[in-house]
Short mmCIF file of C-alpha atoms in Angstrom, two decimals:
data_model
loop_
_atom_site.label_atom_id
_atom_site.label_comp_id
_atom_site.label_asym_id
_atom_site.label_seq_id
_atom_site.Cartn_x
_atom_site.Cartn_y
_atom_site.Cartn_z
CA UNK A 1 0.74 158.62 184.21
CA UNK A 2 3.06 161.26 184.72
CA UNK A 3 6.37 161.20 182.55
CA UNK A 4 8.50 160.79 185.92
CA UNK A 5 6.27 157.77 187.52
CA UNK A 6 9.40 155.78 185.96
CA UNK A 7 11.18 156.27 189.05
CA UNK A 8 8.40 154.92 191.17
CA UNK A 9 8.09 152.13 188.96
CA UNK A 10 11.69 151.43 188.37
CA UNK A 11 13.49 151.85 191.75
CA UNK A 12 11.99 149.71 194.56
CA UNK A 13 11.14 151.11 197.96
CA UNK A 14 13.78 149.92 199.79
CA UNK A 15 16.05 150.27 197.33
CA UNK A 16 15.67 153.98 197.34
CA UNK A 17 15.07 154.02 200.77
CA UNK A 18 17.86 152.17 201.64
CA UNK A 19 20.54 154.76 199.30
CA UNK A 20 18.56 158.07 200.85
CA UNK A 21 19.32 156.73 204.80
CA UNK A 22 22.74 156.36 203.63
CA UNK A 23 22.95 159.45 201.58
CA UNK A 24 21.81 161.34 204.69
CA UNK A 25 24.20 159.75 207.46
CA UNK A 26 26.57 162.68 207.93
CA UNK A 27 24.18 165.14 208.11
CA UNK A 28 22.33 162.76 210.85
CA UNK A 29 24.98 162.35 212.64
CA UNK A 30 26.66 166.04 212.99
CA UNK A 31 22.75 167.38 213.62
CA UNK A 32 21.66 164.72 216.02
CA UNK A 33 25.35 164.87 217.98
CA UNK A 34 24.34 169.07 218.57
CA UNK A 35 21.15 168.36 219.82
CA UNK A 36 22.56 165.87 222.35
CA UNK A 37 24.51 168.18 223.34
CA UNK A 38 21.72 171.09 223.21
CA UNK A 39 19.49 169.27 226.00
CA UNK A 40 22.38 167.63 227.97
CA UNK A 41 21.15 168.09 231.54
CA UNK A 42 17.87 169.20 230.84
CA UNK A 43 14.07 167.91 231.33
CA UNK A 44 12.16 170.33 230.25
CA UNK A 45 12.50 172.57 226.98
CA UNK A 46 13.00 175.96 228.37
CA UNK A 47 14.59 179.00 226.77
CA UNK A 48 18.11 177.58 226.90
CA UNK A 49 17.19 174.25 224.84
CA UNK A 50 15.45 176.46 222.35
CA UNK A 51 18.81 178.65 222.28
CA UNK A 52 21.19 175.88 221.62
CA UNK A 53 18.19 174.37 219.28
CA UNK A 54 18.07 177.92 217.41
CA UNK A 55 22.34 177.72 217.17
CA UNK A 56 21.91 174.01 216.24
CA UNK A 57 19.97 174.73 213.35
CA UNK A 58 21.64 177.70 211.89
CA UNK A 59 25.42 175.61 212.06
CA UNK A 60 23.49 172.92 210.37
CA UNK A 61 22.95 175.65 207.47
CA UNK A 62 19.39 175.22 207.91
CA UNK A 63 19.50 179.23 207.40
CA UNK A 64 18.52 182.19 209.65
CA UNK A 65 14.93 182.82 208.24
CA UNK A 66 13.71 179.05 208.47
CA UNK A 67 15.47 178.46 211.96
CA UNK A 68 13.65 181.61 213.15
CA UNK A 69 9.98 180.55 211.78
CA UNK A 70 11.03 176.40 213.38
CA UNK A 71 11.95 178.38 216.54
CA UNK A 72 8.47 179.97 216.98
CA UNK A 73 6.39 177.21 216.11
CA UNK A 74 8.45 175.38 218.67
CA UNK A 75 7.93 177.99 221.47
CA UNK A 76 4.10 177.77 220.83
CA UNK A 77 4.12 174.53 221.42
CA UNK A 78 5.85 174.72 224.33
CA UNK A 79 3.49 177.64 226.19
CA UNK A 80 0.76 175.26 225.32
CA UNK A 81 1.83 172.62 227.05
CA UNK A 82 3.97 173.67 230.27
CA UNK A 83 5.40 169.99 230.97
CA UNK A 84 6.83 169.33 227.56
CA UNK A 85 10.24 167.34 228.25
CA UNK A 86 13.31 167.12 226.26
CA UNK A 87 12.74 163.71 225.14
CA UNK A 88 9.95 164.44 223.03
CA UNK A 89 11.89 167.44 221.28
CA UNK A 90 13.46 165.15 218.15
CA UNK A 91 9.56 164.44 217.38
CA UNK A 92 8.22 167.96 217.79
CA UNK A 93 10.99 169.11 215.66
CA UNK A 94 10.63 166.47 212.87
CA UNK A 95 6.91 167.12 212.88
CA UNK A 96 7.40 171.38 212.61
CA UNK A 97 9.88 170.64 209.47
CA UNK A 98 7.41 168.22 208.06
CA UNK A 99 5.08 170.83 207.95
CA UNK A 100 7.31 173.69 206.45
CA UNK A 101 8.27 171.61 204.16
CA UNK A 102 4.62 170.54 203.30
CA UNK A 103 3.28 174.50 203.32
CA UNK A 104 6.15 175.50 200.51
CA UNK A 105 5.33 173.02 197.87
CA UNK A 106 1.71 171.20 198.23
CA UNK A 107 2.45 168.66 196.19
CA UNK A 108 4.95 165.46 196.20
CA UNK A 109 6.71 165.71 192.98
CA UNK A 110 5.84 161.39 192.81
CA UNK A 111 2.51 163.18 191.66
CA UNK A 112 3.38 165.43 189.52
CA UNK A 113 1.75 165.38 186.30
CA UNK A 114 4.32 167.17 183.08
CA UNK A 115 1.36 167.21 180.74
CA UNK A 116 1.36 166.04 176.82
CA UNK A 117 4.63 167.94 175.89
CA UNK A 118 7.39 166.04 173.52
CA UNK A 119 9.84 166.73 173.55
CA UNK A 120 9.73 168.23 177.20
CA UNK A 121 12.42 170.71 177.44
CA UNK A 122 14.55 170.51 180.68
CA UNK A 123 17.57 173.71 180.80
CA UNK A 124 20.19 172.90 183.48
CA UNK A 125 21.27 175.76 185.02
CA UNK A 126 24.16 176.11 188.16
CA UNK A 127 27.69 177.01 188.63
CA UNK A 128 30.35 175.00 187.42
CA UNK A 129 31.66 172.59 190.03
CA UNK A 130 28.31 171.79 191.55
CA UNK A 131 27.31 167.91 189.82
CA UNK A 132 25.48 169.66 186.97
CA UNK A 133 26.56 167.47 184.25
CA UNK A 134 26.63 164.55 186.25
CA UNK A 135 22.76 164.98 187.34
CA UNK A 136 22.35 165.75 183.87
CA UNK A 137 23.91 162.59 183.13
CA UNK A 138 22.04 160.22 185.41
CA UNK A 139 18.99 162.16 185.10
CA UNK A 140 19.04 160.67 181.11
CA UNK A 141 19.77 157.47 182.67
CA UNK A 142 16.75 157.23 184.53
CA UNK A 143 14.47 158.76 181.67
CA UNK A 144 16.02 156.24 179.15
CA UNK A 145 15.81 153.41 181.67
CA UNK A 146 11.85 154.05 181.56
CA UNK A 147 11.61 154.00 178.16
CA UNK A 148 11.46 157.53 176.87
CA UNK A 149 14.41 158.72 173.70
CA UNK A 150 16.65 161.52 175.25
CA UNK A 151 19.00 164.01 173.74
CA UNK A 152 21.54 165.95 175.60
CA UNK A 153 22.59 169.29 174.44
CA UNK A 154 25.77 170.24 175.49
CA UNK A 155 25.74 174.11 175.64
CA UNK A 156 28.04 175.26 177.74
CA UNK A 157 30.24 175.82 174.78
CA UNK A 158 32.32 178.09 177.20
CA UNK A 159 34.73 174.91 178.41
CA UNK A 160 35.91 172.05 176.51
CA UNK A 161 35.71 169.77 179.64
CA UNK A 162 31.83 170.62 179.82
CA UNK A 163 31.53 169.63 176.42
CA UNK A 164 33.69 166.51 176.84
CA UNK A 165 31.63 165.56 179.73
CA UNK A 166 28.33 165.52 178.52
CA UNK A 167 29.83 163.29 175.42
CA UNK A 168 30.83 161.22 177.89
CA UNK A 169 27.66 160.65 179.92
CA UNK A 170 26.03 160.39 176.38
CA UNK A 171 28.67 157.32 175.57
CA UNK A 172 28.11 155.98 179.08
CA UNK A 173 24.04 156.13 179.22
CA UNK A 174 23.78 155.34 175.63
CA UNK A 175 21.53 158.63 175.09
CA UNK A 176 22.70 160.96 171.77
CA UNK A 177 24.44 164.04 172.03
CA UNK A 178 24.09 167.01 169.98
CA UNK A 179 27.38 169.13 170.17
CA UNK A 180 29.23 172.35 168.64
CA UNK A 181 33.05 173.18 168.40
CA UNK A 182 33.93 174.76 171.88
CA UNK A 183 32.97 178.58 171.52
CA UNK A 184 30.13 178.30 169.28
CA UNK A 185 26.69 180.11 170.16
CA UNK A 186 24.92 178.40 172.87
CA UNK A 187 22.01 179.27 171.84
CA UNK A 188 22.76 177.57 168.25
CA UNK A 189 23.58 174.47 170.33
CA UNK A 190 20.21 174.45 171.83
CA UNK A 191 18.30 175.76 168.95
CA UNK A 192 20.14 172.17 166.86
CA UNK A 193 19.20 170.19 169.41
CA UNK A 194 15.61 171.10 169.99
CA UNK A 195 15.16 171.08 165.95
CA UNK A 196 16.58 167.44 166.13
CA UNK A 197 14.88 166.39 168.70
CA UNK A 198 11.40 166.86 166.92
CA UNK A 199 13.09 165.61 164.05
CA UNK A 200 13.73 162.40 165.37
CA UNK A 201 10.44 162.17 167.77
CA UNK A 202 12.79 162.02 170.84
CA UNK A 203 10.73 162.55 174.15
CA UNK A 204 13.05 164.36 176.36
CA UNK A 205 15.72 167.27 175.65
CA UNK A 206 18.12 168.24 178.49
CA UNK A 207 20.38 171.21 177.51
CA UNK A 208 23.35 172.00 179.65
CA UNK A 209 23.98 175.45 180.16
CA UNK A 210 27.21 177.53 180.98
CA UNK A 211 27.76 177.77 184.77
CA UNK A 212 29.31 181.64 185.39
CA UNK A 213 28.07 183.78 187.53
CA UNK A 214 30.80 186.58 187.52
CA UNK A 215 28.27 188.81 185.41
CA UNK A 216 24.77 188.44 186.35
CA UNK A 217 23.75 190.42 183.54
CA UNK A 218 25.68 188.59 181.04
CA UNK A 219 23.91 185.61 182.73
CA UNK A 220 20.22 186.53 182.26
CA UNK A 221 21.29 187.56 178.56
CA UNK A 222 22.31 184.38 177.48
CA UNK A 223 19.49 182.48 179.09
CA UNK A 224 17.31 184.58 177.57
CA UNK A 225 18.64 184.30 174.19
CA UNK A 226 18.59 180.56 174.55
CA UNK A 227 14.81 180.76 175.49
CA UNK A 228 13.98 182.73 172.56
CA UNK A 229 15.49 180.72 170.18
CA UNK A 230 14.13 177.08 171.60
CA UNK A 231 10.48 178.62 171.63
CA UNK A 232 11.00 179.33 168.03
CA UNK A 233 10.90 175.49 167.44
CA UNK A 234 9.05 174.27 170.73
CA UNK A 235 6.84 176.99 171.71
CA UNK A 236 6.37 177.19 175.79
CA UNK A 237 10.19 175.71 176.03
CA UNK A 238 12.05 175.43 178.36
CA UNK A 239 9.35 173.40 180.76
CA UNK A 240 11.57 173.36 183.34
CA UNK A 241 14.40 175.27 184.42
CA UNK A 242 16.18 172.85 186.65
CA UNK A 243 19.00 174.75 189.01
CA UNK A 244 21.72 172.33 190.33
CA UNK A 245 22.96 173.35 193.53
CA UNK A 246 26.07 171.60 195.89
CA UNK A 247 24.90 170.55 199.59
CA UNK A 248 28.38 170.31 200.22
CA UNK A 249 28.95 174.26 199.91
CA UNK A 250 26.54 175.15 202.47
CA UNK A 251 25.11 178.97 202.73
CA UNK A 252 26.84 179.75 199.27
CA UNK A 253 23.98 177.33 197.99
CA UNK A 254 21.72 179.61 199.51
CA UNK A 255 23.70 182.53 197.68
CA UNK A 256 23.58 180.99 194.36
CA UNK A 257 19.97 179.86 194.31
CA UNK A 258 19.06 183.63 194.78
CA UNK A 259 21.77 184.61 191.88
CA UNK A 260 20.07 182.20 189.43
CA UNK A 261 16.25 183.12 190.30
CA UNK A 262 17.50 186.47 190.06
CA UNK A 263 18.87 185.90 186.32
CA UNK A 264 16.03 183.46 184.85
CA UNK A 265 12.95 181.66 186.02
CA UNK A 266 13.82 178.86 187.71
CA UNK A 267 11.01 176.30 188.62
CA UNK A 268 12.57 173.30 190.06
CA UNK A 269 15.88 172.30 192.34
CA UNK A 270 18.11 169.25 191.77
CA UNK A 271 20.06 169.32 195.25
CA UNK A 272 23.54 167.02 195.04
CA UNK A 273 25.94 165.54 197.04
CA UNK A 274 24.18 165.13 200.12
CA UNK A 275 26.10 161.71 200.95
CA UNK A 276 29.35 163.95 201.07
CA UNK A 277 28.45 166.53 203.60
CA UNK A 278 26.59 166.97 207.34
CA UNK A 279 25.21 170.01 205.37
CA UNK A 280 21.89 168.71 204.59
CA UNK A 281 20.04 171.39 206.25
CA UNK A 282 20.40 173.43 203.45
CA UNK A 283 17.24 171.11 201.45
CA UNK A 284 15.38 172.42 204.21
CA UNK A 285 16.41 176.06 204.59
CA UNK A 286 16.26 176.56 200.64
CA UNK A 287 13.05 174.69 200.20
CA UNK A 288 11.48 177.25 202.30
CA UNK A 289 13.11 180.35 201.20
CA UNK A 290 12.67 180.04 197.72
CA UNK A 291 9.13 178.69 197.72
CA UNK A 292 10.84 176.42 194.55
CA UNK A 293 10.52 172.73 194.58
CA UNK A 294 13.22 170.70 195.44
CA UNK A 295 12.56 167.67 192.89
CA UNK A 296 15.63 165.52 192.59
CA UNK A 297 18.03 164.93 195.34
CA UNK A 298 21.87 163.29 194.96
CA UNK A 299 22.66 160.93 197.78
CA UNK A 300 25.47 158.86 196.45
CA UNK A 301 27.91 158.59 192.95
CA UNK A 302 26.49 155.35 191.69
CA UNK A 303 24.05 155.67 188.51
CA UNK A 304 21.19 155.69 190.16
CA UNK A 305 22.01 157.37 193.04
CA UNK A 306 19.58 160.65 191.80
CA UNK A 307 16.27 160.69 193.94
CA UNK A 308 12.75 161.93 193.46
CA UNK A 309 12.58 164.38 196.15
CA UNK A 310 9.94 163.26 198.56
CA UNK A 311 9.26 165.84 201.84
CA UNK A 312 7.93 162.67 204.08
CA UNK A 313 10.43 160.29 203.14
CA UNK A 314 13.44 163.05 203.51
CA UNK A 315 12.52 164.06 207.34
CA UNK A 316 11.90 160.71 208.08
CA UNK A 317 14.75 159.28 207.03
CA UNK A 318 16.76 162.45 208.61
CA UNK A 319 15.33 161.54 212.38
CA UNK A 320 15.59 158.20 212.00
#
């Protein structure tokens, strides 16, 4: 079983399904309104649908790039079949972003296997402002919830709140905390908790990182140094550098995702706040640009309100 079948196990279907329709209702209804609008008179899908569909997609900060490739595949559907009406366009389109989506990342994160690493080493990287502590913190809810010991590592060392916050989560999720006077080495921070965490046989290690992106260079420095120093006591650490990015900010998500894959080698996408904005084009758009999978989703501010990412359960629930 893979260390994240938890959620599967934990959450019910329509639980989750249930929180993800609801997470997703402004973005439904802004995109859904456009295209509406997009065929209003219309029967067939001729050049002018696909226009307003092109503009439709690109306000819905689905991105240039991915709106372009939808486009096309769109248009060769439509010189295939001549009589294609505007009725059918909502399905054609669901079924082209099904397929991006499917092309980028092959596999469903629901099967994807971590291996036999403990602790697994998670480092949370993203801008300050974007839910990166809070993920953090109901990420270690929904590890705990399944069984598994966590420790947090609060390394952004750079602001008391971020400290203060992660103490927090760990008071509220009941998970420990490993912590340094604000100011001290981040890397020390991480290098502690790591050390502890094998100490104590804990199973998970999430380290919070400093969210500044001002100096790119100083950036990739300082995740680098905290690298080295947790594959001196975990070698192969981190497993997974998670980026946290804000639906709600739209094409500066796009902006920051290619800062932070820039700076250090990001390999998976928590995407938040996607009950708060119509924005929700941007899963799509940055799924496909990035080629990095998008494996936790935010669609609410309860507890358990962080989501598996699943592709087929996403579009659905977007064209419902």
């Amino acid at each position: 079983m893979g260390l994240f079948d938890f959620f599967k196990k934990k959450e019910t279907a329509p639980e989750a399904q249930e929180a993800l329709d609801k997470g997703l209702e402004k973005t439904k209804d802004g995109f859904f309104s456009k295209i509406t609008k997009a065929v209003a008179g219309k029967s067939t899908v001729d050049d002018e649908v696909l226009d307003n569909l092109e503009e439709v997609l690109v306000t819905s900060d689905v991105g240039v790039s991915t709106t372009l490739k939808i486009i096309k595949r769109i248009e060769e559907r439509v010189s295939k079949d001549k009589y294609l009406n505007t009725s059918e366009l909502n399905f054609i389109l669901r079924d082209e972003i099904q397929l991006l989506l499917s092309e980028n990342n092959s596999n469903d994160f629901r099967q994807f296997e971590y291996g036999d690493h403990k602790p697994y080493v998670i480092m949370v990287v993203g801008v300050n402002g974007v839910g990166k502590t809070t993920t953090i913190g109901k990420l270690a809810h929904k590890l705990k919830e399944s069984g598994l010991k966590v420790v947090l590592g609060a390394a952004d060392t750079f602001r008391a709140a971020a400290v203060d916050q992660i103490k927090l989560w760990g008071q509220r999720v009941d998970v420990r905390v490993v912590a340094q006077p604000m100011g001290s080495d981040p890397a020390s921070v991480a290098f502690d908790t790591l050390q502890s965490a094998v100490a104590n046989g804990e199973d998970v290690v999430i380290i919070d990182t400093a969210g500044r992106l001002h100096n790119k260079i100083g950036l990739m420095n300082e995740l680098g140094k905290i690298k080295q120093v947790m594959q001196k006591v975990v070698p192969g650490a981190p497993h997974e550098i998670l980026l946290v990015l804000d639906a709600s900010t739209g094409q500066n998500a796009f902006e920051q995702c290619k800062q932070f894959t820039e700076a250090t080698d990001v390999n998976a996408l928590a995407i938040t706040k996607l009950d708060g904005t119509a924005k929700g084009g941007v899963v799509i758009g940055i799924s496909d640009q990035f080629k990095i999978p998008v494996k936790y989703i935010g669609v609410g501010e309860k507890i358990g309100d962080l989501q598996l990412f699943d592709k087929k359960e996403f579009v659905s629930s977007l064209f419902k």
